[in-house]
PDB file of C-alpha atoms and ligand atoms in Angstrom:
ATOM      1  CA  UNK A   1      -0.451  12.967  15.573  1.00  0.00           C
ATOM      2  CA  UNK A   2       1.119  12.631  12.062  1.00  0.00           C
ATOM      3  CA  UNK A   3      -1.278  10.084  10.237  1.00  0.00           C
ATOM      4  CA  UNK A   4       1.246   8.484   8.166  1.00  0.00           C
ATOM      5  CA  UNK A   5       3.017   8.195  11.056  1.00  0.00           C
ATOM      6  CA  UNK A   6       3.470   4.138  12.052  1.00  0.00           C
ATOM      7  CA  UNK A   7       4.610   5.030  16.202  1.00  0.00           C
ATOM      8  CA  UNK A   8       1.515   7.681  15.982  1.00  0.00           C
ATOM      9  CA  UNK A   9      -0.838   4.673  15.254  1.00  0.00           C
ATOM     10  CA  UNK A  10       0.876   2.364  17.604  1.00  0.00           C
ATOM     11  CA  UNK A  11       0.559   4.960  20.192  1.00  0.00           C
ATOM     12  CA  UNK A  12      -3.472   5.722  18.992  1.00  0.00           C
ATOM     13  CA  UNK A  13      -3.921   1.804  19.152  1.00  0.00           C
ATOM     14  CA  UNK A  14      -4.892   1.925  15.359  1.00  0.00           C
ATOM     15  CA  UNK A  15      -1.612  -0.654  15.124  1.00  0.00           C
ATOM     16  CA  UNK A  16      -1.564  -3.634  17.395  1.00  0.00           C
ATOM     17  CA  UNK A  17       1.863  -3.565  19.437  1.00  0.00           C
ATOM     18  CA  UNK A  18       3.216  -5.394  22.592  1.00  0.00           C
ATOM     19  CA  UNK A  19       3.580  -2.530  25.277  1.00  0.00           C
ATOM     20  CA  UNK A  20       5.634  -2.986  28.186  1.00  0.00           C
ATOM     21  CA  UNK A  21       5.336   0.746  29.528  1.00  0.00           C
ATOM     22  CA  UNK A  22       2.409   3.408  29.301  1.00  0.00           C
ATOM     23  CA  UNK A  23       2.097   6.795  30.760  1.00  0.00           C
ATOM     24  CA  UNK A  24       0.263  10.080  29.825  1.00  0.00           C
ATOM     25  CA  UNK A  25       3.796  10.999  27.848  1.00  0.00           C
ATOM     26  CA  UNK A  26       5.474   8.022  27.046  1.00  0.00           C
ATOM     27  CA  UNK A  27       4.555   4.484  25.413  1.00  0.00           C
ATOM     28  CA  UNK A  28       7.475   1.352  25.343  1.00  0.00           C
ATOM     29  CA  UNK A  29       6.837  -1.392  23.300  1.00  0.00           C
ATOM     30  CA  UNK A  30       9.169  -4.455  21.832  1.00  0.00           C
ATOM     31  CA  UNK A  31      10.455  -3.881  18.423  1.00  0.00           C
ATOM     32  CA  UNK A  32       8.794  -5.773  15.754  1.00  0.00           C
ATOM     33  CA  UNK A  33      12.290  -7.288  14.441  1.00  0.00           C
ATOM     34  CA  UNK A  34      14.038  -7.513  17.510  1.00  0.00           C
ATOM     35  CA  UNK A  35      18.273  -7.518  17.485  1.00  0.00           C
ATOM     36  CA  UNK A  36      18.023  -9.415  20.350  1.00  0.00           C
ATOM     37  CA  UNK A  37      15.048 -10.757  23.168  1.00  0.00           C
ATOM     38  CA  UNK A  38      13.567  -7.856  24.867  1.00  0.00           C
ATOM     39  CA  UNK A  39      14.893  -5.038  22.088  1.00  0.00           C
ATOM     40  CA  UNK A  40      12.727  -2.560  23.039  1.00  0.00           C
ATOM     41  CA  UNK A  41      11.535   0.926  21.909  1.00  0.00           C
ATOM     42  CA  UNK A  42      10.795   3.847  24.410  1.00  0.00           C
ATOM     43  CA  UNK A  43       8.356   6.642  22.543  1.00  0.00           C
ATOM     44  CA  UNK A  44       7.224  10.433  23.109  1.00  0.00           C
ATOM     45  CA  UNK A  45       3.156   9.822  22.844  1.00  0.00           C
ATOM     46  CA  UNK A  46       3.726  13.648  20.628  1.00  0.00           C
ATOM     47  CA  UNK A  47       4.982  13.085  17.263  1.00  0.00           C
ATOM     48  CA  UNK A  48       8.888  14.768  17.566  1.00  0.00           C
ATOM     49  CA  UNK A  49      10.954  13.823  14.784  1.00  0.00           C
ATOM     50  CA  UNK A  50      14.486  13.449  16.019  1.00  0.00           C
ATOM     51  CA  UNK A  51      17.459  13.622  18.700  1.00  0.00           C
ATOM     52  CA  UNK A  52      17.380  17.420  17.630  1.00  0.00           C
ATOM     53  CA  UNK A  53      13.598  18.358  17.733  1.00  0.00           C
ATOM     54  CA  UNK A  54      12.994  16.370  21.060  1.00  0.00           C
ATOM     55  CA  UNK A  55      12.922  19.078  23.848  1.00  0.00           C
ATOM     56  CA  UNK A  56      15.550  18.708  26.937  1.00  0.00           C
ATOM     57  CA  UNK A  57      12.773  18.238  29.359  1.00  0.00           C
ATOM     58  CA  UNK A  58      11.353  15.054  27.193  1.00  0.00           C
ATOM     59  CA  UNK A  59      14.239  13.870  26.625  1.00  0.00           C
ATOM     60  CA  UNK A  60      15.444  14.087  29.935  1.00  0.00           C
ATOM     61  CA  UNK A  61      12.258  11.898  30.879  1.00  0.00           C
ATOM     62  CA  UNK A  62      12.610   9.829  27.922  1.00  0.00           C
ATOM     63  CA  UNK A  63      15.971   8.825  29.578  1.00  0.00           C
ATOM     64  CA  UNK A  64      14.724   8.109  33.091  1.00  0.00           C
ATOM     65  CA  UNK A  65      12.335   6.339  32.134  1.00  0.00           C
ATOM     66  CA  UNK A  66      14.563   4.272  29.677  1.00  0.00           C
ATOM     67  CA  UNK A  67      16.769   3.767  32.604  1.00  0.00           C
ATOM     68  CA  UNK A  68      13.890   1.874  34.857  1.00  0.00           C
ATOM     69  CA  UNK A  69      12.876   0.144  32.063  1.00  0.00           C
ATOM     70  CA  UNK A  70      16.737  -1.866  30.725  1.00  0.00           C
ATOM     71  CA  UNK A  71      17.054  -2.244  34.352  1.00  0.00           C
ATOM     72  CA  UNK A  72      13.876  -3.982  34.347  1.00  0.00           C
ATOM     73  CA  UNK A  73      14.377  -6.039  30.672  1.00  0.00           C
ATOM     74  CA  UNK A  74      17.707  -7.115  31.912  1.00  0.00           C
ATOM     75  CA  UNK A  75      16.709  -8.360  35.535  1.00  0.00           C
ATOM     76  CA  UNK A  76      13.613 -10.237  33.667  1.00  0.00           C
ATOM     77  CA  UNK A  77      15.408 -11.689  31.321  1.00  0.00           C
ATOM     78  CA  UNK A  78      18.591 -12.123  32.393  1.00  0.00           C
ATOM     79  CA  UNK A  79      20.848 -10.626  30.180  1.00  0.00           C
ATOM     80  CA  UNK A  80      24.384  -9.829  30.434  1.00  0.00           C
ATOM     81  CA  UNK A  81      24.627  -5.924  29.266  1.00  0.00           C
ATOM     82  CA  UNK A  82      22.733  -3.537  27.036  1.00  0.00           C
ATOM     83  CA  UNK A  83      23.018  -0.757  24.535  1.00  0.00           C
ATOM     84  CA  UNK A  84      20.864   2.156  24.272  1.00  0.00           C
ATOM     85  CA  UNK A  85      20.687   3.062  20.430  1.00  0.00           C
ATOM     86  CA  UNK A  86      19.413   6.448  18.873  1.00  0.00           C
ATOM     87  CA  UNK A  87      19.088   7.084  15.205  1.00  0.00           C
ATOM     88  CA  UNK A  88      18.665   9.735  12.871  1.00  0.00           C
ATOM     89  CA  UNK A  89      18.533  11.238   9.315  1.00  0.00           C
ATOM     90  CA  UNK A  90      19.314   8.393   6.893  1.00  0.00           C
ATOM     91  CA  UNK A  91      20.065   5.866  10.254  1.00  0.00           C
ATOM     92  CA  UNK A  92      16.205   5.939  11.068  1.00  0.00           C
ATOM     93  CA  UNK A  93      14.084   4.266   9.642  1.00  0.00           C
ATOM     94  CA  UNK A  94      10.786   5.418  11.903  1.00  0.00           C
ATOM     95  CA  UNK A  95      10.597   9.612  11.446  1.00  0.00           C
ATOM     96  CA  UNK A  96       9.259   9.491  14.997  1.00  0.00           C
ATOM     97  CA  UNK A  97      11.807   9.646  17.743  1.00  0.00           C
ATOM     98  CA  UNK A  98      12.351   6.561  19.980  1.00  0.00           C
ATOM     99  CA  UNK A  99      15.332   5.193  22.043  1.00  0.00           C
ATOM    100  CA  UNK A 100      16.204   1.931  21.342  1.00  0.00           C
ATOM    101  CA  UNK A 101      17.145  -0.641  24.664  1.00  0.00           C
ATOM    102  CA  UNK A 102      18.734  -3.781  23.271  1.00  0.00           C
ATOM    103  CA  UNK A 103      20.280  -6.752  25.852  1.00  0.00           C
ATOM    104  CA  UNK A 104      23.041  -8.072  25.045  1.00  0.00           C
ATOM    105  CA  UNK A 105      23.824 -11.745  26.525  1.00  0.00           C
ATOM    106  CA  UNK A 106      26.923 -13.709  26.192  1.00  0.00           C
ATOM    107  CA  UNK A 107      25.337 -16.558  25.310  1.00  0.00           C
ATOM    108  CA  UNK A 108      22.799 -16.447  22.008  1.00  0.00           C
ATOM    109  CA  UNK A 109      19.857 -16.701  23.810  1.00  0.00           C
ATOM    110  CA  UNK A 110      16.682 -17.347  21.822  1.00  0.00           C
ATOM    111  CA  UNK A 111      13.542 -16.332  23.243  1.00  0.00           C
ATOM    112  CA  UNK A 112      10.301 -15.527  20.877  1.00  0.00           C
ATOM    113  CA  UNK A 113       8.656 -12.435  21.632  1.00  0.00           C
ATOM    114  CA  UNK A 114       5.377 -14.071  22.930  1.00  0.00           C
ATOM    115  CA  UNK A 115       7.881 -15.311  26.108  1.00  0.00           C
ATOM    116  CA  UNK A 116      10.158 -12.126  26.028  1.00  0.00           C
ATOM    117  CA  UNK A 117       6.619  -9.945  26.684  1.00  0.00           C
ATOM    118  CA  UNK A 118       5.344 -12.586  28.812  1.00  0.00           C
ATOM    119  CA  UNK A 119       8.316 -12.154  30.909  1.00  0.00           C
ATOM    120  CA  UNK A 120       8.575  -8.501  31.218  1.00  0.00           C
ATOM    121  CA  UNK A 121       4.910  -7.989  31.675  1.00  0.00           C
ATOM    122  CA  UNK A 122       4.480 -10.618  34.768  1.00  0.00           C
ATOM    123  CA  UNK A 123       6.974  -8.944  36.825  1.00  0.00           C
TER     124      UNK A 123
HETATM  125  P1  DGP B   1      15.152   3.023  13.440  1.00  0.00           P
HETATM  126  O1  DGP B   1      16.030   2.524  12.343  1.00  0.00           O
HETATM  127  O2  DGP B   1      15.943   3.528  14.616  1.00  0.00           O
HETATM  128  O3  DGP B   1      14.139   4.034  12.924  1.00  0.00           O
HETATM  129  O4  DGP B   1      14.338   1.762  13.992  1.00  0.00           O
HETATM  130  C1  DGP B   1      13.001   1.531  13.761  1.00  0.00           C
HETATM  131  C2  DGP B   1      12.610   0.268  14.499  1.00  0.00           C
HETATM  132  O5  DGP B   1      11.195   0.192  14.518  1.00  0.00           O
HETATM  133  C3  DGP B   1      13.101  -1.029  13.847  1.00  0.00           C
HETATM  134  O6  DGP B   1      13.969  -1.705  14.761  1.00  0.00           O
HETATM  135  C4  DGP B   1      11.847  -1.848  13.608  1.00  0.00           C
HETATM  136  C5  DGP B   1      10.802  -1.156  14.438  1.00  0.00           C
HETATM  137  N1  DGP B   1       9.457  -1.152  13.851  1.00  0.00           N
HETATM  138  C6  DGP B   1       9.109  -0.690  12.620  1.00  0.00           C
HETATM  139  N2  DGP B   1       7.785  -0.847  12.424  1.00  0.00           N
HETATM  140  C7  DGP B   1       7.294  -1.394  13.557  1.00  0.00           C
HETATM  141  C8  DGP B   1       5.977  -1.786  13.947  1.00  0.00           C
HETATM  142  O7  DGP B   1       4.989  -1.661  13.236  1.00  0.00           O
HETATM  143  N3  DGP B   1       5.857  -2.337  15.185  1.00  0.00           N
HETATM  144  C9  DGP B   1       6.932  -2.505  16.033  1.00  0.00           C
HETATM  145  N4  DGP B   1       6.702  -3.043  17.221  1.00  0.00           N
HETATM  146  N5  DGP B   1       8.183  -2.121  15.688  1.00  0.00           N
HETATM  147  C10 DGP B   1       8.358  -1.588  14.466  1.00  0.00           C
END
């Protein structure tokens, strides 16, 4: 754990966040300033930096379990299509590597994020 690190105190529970997915590896959680209801972020519990330091095997379950999860956001909340956004270097903001899973709806839909985790966690 890096302790400057904001997703290393999310994941240590020293930050308060609103988790949608936990495993010994992996933590998903909605973004604090959501693009759109149910933008969510999909972590490695290790601190890895970026798309380059992140090992194929982690990734590789990083992605699966990414895949369960917007099929699972966009079911729940009904939404029309999703992106799945990586950044790096001067694009990220968080130095800790997470996948972003945004729904996209054709509609604005407005949904506060109370609802949107109420939603995805009653399922
Ligand atoms: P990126 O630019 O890819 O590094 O995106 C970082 C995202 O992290 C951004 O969409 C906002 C989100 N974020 C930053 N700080 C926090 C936080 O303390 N809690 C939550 N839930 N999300 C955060």
């Amino acid at each position: 754990m890096k302790v400057e690190c904001i997703f290393c105190k999310i994941i240590n529970g020293e930050i308060p966040s609103k988790k949608i997915y936990e495993d010994e590896n992996v933590l998903a959680f909605l973004d604090i300033n959501p693009s759109s209801p149910g933008h969510t972020l999909v972590v490695p519990k290790r601190h890895i930096l970026d798309f380059q330091e992140i090992d194929d095997d982690d990734l590789l379950n990083l992605m699966k379990i990414c895949k369960n999860l917007s099929k699972k956001i966009v079911s729940v909340l009904d939404a029309d299509g999703y992106s799945i956004l990586q950044n790096n270097g001067i694009a990220q903001d968080v130095k800790h590597f997470h996948l972003h899973i945004i729904p996209k709806y054709s509609n604005d839909k407005t949904m506060d994020i109370d609802e949107v985790y109420k939603k995805i966690t009653n399922e």
